[in-house]
Structure formats: C-alpha cells, structure tokens
Short mmCIF file of N, CA and C in Angstrom, two decimals:
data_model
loop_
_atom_site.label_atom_id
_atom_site.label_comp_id
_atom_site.label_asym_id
_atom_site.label_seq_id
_atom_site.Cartn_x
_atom_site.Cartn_y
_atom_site.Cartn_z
N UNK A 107 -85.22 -187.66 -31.54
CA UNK A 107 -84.69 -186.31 -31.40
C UNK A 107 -84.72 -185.88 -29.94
N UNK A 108 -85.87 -186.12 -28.90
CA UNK A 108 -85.91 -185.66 -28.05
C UNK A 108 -85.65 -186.40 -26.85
N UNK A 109 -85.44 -187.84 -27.18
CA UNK A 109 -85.27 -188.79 -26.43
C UNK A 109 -84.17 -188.41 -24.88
N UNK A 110 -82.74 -187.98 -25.27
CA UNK A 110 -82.35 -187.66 -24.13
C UNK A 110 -82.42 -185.97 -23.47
N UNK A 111 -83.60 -185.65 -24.15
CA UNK A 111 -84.24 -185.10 -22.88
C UNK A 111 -85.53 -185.05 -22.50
N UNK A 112 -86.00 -186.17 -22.35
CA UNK A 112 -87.08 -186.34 -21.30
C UNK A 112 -87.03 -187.28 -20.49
N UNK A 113 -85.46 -188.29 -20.54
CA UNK A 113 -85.28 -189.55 -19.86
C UNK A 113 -85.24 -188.76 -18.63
N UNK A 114 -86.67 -189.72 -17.65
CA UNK A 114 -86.99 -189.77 -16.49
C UNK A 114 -87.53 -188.43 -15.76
N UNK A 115 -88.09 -187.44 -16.59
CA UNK A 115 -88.95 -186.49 -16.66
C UNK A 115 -90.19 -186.28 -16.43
N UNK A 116 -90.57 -185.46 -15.70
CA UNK A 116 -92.16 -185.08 -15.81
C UNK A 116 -92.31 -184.11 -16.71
N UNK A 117 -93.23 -184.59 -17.76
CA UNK A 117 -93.51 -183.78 -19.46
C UNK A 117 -95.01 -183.68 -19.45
N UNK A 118 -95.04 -182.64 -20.06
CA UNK A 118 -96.43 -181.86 -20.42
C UNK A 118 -96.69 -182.27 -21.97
N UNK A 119 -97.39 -182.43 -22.63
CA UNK A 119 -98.21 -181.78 -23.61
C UNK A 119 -99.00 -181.11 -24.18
N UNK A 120 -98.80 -180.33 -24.77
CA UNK A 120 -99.40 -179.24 -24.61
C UNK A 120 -100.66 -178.97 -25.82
N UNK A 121 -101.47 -179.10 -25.82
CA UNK A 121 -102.52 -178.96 -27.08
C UNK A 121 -102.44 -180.88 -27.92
N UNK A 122 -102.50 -181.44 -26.54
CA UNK A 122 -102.32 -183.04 -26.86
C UNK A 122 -103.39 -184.00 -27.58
N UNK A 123 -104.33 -183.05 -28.48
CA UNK A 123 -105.37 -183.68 -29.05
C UNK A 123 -105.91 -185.53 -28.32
N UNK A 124 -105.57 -186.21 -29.62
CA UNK A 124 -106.27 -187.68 -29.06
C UNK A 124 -104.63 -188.08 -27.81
N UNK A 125 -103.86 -187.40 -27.38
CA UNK A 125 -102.73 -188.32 -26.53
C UNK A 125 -101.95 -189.15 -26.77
N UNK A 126 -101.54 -189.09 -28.29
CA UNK A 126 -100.53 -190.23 -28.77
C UNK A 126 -99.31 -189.70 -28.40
N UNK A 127 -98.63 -188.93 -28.69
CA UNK A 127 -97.60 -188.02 -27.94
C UNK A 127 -97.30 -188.54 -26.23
N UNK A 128 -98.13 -188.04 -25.75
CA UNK A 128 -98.11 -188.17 -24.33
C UNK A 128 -98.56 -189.96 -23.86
N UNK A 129 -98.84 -190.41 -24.64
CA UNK A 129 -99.21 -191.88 -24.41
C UNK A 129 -97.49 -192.58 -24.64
N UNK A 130 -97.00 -192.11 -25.92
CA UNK A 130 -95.55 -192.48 -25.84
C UNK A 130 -94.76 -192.36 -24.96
N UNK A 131 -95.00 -190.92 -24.68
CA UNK A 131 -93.91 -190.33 -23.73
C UNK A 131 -94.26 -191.51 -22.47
N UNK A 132 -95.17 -191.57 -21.67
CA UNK A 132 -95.53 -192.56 -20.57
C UNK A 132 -94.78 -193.66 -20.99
N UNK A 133 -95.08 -194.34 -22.00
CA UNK A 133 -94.99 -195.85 -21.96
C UNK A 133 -92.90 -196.22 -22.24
N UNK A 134 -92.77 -194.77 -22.22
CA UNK A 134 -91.43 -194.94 -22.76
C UNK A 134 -90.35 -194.56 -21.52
N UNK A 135 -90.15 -193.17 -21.41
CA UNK A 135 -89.42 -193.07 -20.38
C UNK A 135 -89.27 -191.47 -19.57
N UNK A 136 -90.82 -191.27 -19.69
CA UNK A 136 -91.35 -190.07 -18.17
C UNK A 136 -92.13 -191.40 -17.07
N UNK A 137 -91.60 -190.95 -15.89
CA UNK A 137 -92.32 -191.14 -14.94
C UNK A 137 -93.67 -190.33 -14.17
N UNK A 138 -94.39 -189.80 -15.55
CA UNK A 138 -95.63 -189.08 -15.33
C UNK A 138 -95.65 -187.69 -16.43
N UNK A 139 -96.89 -187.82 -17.06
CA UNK A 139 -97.38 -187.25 -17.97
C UNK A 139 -98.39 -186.34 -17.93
N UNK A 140 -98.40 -185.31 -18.27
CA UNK A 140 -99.69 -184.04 -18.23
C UNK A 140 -99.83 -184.00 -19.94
N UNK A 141 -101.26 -184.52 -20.05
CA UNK A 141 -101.96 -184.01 -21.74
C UNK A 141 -102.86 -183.14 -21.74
N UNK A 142 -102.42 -181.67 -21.90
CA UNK A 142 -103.37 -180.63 -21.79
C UNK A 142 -104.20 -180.25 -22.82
N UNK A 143 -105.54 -180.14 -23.42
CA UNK A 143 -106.02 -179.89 -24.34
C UNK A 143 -106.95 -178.91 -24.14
N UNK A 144 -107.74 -178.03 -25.10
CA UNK A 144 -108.52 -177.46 -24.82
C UNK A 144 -110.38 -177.99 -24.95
N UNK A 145 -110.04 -179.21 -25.89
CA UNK A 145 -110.96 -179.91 -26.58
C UNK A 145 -111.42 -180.95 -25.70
N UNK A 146 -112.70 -180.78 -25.31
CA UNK A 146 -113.28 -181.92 -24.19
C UNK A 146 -113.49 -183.35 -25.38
N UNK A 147 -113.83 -183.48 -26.19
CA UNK A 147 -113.56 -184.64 -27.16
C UNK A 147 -112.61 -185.39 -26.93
N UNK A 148 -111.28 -184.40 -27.61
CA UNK A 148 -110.00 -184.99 -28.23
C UNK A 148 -109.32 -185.48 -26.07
N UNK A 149 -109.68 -184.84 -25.03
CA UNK A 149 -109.09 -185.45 -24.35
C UNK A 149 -110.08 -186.27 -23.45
N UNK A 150 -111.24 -187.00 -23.97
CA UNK A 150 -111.97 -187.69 -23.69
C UNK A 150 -111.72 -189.02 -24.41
N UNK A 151 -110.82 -188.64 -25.44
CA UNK A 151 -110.13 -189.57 -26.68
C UNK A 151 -109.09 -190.45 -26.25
N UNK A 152 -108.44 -188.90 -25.51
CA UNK A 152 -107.10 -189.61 -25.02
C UNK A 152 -107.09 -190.47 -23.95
N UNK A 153 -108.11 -190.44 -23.22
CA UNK A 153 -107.94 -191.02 -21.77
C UNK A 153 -108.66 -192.61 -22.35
N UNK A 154 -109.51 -192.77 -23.14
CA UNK A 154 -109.58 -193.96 -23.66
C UNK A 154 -108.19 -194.80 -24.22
N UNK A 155 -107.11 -194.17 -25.11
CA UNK A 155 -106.33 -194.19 -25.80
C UNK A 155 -105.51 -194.91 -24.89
N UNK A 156 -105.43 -193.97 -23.57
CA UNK A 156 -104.42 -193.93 -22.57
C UNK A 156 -104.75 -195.54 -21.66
N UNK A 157 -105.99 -195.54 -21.32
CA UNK A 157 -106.44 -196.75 -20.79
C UNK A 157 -106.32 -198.10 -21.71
N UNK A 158 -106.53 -197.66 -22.72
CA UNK A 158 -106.18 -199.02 -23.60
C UNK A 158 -104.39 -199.83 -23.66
N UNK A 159 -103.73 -198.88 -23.81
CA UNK A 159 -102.25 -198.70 -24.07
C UNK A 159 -101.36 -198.88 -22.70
N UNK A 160 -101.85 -198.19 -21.65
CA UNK A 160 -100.94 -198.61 -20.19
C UNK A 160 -102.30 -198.59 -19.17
N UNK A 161 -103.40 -199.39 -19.36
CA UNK A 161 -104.62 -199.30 -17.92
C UNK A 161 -104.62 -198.38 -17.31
N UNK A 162 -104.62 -198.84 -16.07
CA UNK A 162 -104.22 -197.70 -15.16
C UNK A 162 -103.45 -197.46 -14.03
N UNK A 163 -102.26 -197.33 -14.92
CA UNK A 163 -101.04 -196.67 -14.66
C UNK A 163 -100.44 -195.70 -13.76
N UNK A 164 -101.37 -194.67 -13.74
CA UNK A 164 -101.25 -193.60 -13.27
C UNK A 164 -100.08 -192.79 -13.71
N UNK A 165 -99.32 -192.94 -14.68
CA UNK A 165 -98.58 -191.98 -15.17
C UNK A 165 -98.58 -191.33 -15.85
N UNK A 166 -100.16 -191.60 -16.35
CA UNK A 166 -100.57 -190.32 -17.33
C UNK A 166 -101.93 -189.89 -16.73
N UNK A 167 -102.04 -188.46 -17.35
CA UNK A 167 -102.97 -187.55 -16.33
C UNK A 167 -103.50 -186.67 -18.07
N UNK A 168 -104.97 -187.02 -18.30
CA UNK A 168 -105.30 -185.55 -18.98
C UNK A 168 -106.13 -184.22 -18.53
N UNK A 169 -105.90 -183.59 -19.13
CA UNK A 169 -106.45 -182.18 -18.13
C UNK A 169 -107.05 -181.44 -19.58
N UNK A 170 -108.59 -181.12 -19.43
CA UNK A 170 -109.39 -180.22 -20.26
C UNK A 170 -109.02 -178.88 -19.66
N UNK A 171 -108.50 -178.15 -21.04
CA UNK A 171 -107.80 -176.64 -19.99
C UNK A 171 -107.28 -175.73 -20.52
N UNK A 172 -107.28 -174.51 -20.06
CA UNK A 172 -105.80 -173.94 -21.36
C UNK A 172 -104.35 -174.09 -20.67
N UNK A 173 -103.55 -174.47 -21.56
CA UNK A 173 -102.43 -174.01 -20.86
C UNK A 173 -101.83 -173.12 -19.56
N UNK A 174 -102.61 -172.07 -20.31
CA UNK A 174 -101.92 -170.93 -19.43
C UNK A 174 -102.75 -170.78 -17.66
N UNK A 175 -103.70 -171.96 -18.15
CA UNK A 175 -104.65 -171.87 -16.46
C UNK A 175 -104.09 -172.94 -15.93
N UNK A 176 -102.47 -173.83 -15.96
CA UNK A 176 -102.14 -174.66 -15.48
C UNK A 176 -100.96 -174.94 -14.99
N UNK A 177 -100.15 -173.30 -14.82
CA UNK A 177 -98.94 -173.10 -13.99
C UNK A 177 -98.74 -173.92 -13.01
N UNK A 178 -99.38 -174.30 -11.84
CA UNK A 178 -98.91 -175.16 -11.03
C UNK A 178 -98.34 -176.55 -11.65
N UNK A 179 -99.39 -177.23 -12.74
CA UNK A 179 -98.48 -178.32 -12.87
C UNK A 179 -97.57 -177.96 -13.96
N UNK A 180 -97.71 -177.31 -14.57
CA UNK A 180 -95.86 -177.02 -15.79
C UNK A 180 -95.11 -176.86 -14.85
N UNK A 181 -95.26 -176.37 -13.73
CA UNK A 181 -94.04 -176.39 -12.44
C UNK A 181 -93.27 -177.39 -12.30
N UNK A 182 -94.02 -178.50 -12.35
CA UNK A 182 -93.93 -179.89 -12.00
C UNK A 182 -92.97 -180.01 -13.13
N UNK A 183 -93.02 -179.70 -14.57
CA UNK A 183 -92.20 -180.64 -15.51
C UNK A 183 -91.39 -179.53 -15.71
N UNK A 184 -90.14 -181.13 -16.60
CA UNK A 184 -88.96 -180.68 -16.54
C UNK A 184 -89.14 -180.83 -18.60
N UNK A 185 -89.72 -180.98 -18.96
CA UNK A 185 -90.14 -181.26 -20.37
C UNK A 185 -91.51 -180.53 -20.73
N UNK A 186 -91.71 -179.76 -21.35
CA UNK A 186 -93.10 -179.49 -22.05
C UNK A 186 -92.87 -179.31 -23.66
N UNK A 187 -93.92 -179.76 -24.25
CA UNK A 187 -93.90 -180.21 -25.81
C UNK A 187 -95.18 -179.55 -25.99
N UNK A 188 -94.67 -178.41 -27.33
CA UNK A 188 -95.83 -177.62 -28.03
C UNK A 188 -95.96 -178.14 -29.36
N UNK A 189 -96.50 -179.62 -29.66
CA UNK A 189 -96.37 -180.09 -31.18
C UNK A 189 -97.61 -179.54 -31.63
N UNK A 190 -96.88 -178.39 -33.03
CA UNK A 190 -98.15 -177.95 -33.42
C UNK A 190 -98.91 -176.86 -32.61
N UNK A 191 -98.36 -176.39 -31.61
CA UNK A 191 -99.75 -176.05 -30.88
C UNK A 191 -99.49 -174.45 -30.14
N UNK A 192 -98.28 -174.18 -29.84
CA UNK A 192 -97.94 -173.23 -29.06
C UNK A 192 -98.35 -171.82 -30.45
N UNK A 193 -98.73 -171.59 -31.62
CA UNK A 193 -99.78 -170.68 -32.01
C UNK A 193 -100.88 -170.18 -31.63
N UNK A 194 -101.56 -171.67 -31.72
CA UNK A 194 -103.01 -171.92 -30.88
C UNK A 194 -103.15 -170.98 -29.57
N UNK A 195 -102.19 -170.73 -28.74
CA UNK A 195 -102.35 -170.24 -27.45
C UNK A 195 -102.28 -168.28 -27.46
N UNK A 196 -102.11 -168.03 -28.29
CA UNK A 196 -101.95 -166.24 -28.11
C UNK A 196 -101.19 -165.94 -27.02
N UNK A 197 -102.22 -165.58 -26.20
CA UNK A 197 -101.28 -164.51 -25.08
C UNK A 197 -101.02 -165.45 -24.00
N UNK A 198 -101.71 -166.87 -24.12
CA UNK A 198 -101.50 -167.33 -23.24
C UNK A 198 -100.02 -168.06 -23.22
N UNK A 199 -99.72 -168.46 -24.70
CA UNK A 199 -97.97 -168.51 -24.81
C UNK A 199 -96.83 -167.99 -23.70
N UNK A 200 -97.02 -166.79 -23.71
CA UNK A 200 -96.08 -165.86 -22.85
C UNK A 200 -96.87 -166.36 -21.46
N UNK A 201 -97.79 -166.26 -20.89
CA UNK A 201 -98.38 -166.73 -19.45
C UNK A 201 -97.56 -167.85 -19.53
N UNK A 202 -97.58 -169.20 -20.10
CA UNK A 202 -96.90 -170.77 -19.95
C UNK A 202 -95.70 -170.48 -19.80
N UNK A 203 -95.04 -169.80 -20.80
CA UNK A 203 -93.74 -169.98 -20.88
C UNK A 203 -93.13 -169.49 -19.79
N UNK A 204 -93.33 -168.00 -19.50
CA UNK A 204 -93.02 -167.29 -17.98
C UNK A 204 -93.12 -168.11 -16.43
N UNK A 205 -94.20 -169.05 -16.69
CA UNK A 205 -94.94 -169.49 -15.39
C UNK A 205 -93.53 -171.00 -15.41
N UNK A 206 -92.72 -170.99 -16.29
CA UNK A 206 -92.29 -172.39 -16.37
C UNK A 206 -91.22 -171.85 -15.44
N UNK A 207 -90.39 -173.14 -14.73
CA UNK A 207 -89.04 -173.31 -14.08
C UNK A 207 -87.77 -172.77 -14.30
N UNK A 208 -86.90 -171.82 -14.44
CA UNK A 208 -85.77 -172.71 -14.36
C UNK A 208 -85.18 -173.68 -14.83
N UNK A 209 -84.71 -174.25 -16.00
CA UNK A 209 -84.34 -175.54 -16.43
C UNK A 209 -85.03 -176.19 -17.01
N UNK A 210 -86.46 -175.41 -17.24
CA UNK A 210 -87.14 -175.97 -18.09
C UNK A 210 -86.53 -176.47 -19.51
N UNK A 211 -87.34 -177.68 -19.90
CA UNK A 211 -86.79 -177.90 -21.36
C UNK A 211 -88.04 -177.65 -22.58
N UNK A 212 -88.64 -176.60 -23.62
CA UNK A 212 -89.94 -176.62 -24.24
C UNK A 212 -89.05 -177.26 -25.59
N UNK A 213 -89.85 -178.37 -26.09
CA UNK A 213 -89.89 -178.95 -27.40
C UNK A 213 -90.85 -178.27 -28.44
N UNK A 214 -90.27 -177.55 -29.31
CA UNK A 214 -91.69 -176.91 -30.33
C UNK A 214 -91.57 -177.16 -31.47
N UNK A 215 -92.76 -178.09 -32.14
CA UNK A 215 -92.73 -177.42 -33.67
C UNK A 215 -93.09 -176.88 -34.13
N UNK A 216 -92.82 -176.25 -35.26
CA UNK A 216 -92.98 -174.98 -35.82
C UNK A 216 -93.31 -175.68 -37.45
N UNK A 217 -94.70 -174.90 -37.89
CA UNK A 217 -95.14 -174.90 -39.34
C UNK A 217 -94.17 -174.47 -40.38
N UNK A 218 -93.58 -174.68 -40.87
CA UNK A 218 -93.30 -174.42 -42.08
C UNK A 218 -93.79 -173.88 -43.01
N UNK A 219 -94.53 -174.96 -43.52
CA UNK A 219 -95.41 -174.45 -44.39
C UNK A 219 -96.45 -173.10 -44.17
N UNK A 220 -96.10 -172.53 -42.78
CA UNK A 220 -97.24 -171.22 -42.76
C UNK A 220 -96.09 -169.89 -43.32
N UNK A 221 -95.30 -170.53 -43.71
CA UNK A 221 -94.52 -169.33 -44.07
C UNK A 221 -94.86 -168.92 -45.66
N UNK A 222 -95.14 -169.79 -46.35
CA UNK A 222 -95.90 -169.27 -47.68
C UNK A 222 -97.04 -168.94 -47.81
N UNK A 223 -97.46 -168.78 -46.24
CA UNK A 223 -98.93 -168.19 -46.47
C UNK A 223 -98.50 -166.44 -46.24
N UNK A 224 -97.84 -165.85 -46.00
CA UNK A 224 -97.81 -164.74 -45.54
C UNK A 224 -96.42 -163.68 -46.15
N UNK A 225 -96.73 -162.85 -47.07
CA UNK A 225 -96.28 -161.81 -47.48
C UNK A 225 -94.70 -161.68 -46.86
N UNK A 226 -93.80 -161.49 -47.30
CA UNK A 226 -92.52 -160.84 -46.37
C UNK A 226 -92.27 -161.91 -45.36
N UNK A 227 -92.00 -163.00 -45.41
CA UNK A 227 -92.28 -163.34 -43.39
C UNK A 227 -91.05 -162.86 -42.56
N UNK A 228 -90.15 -163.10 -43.05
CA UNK A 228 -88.94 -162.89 -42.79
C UNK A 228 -88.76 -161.08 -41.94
N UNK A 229 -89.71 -160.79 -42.48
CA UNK A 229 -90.25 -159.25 -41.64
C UNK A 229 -91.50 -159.10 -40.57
N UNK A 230 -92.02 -160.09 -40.45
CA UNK A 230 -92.89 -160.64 -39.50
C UNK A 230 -92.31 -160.20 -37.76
N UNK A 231 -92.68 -159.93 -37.20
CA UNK A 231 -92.35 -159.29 -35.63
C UNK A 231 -92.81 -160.59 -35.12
N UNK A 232 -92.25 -161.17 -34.19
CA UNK A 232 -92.47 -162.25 -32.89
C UNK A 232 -93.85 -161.38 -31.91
N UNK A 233 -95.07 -161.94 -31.97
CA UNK A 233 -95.93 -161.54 -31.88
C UNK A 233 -97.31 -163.01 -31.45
N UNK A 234 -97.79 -162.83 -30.69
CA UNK A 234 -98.99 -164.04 -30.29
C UNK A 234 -99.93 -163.95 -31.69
N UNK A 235 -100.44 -165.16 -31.57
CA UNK A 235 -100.92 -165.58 -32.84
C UNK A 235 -100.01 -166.86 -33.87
N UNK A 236 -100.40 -166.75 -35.19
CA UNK A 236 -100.37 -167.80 -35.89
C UNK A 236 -98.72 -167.16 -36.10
N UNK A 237 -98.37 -165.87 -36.23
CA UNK A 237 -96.88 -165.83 -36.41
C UNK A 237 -95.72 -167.02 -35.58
N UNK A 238 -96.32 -166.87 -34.67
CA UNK A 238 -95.69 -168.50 -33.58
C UNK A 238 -95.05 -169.72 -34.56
N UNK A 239 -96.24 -169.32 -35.53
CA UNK A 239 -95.94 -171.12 -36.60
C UNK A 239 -94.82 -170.81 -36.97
N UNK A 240 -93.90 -170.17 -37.02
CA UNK A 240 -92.75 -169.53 -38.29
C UNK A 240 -91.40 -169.46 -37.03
N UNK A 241 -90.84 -170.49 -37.29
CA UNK A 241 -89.16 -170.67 -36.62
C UNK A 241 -88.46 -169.15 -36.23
N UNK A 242 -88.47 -168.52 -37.49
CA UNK A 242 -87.78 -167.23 -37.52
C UNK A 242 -88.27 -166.75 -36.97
N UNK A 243 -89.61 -166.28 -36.49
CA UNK A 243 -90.35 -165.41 -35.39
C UNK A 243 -90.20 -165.99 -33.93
N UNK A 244 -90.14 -167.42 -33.71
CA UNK A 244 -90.53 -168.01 -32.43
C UNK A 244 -88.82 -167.91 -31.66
N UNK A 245 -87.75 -167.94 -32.78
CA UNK A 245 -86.78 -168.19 -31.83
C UNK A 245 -86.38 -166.68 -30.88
N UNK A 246 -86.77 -165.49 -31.44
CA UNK A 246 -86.63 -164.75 -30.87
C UNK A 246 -87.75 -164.23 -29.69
N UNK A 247 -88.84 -164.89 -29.93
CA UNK A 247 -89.68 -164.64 -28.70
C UNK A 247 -89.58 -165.62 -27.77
N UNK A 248 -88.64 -166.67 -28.24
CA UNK A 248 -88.30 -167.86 -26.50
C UNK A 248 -87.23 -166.76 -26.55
N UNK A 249 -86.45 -166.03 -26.89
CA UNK A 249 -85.21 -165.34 -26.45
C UNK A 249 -85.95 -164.35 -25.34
N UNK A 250 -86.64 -163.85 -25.96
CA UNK A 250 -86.76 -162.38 -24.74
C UNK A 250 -87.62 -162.87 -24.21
N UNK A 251 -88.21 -164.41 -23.80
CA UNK A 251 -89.30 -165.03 -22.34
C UNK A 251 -88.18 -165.33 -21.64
N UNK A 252 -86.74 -165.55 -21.86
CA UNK A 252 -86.04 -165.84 -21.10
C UNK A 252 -85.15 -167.51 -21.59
N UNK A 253 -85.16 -167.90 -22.70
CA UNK A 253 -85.18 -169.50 -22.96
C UNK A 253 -83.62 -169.45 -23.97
N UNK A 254 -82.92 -170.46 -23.52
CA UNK A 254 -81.79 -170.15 -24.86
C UNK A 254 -81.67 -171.71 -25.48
N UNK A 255 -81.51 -171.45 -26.91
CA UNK A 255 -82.01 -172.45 -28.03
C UNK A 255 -80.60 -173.62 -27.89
N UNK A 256 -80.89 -175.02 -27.59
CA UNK A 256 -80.09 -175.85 -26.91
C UNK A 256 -80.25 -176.61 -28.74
N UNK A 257 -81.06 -177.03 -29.46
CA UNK A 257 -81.20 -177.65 -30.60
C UNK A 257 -82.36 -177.35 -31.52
N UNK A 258 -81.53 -176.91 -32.89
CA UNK A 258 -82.95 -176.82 -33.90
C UNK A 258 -82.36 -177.88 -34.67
N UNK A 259 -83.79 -178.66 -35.49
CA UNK A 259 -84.09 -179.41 -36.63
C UNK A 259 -84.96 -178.96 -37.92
N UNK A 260 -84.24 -179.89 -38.71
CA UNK A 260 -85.08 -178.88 -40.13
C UNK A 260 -85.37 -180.60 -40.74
N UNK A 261 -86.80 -180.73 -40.72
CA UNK A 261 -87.20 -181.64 -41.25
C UNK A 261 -88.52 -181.33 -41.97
N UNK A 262 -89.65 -181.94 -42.32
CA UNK A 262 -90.54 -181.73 -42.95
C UNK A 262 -91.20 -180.22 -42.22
N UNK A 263 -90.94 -180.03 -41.20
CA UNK A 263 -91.43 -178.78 -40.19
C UNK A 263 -89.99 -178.82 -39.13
N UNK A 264 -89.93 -177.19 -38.79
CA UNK A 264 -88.58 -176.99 -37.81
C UNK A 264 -89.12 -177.78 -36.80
N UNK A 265 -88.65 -178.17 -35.61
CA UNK A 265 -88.21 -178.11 -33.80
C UNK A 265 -87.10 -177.18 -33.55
N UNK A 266 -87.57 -176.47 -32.69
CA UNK A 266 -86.92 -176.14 -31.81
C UNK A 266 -86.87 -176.66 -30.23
N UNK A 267 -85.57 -177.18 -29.83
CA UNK A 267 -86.00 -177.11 -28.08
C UNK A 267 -84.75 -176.53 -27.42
N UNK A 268 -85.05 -175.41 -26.32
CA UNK A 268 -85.04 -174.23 -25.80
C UNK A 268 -84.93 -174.82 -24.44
N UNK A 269 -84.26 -174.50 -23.85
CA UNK A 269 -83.90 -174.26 -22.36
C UNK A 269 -84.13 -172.99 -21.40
N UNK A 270 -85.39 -173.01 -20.64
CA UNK A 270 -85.42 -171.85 -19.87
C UNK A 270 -84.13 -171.21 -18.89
N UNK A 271 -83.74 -170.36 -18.83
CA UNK A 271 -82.71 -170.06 -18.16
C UNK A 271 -83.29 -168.99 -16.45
#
C-alpha cells in the first residue's frame, strides 16, 4: 500500500514498539529510519531486532521519546507512520503533526474496531485521545492541521495517508 511512497525516503515511526515496521522500512527502500517509542523495553527490543536483521547499518536510528519532543528529526522525513499509535499521543498529535514539513507524507491506521466501543460515534468531535482510533474523526482533524487525504483503505482496520500541505 505504501510502497510508492516511501521509495527513497527518510521515515519515522512513530510508537514503533519492538521495530518491525521500521526494520522493513530500512531493509527495503528508506535510506534512513527514525523508530520512536515511548517504551524503553520495546525500543531496547528494537535495536536488538535491528542489529540482528541489517548489523550496523546505520540506517536505522531508535529514539526513547515522545513524539512530540522530536520535531527536529520529523523535519528530516518525508514519510511518518502512526501504526496504531497516533491515539496514544493526545495533545502531542497536533504538536507532531504541525511541527511536520511541507510535503509531508503521515501513514495512519486507524482502529476500527474502537468504533463499537463508543455510543453514537459518528457524532464523536475530532478531539485528542482514543477518538483518534475512529477514521471518521481523524480525517477531519488531519484537515484542519493542515494535511489533504491523498489515499484511504478499508481493510481489517482503515489507513489513511494524508499529505501535509
């Protein structure tokens, strides 16, 4: 799905648990990788993961962190991927997304399944928090960060990926 757009990209991940994501992305076709997690474990995981799979490469980089404390390097990419994860972040969502480029490209998926957890969703306001999980809420809050929707998928869970403008 996302293949021609990250050919020859610098891509983020964003809430990159153990780094399989971002281990692909490297071994495939970014010329340098950011796996941001908040979890000193899961990216203590990854950098094993990462060393096993391409040594040392140097095209992949993990960073214990939040997102939103890592504007300088989302600068850097032309790809950032919220699998799963851009809920997780609250307010810091809007900090990432704002702090991004120009031409940015964000890959997101979006829960599905959190939509039968919650009353009405379809009346749900685009709002930080777990509302994030829900397609129908998220496409209008990449609208007013500034992002216009280049491709959605409807598979076991939506993607959306969004083009900062």
């Amino acid at each position: 799905i996302c293949s021609k757009y990250v050919e020859g990209k610098v891509s983020a991940d964003i809430g990159c648990n153990a780094g399989f994501l971002s281990i692909l992305l490297a071994e495939n076709s970014c010329p340098k990788v950011y796996g941001i997690d908040i979890s000193e474990i899961d990216i203590e995981a990854a950098k094993i993961h990462a060393r096993r799979k391409l040594g040392d490469s140097g095209k992949i980089q993990f960073i214990h962190g939040k997102a939103s404390e890592q504007i300088e390097i989302l600068k850097e990419c032309g790809v950032v991927f919220f699998i799963r994860s851009i809920y997780h972040l609250g307010i810091g969502a809007s900090i990432a997304l704002n702090g991004l480029n120009p031409g940015t490209i964000v890959v997101i998926e979006c829960n599905r399944g959190q939509r039968k957890k919650l009353k009405e969703p379809d009346k749900i306001v685009a709002t930080i928090g777990k509302r994030l999980a829900l397609v129908e809420n998220l496409v209008p809050f990449l609208e007013n960060h500034g992002f216009r929707i280049v491709e959605r998928t409807e598979n076991q869970d939506d993607v959306i990926i969004a083009q900062k403008e």
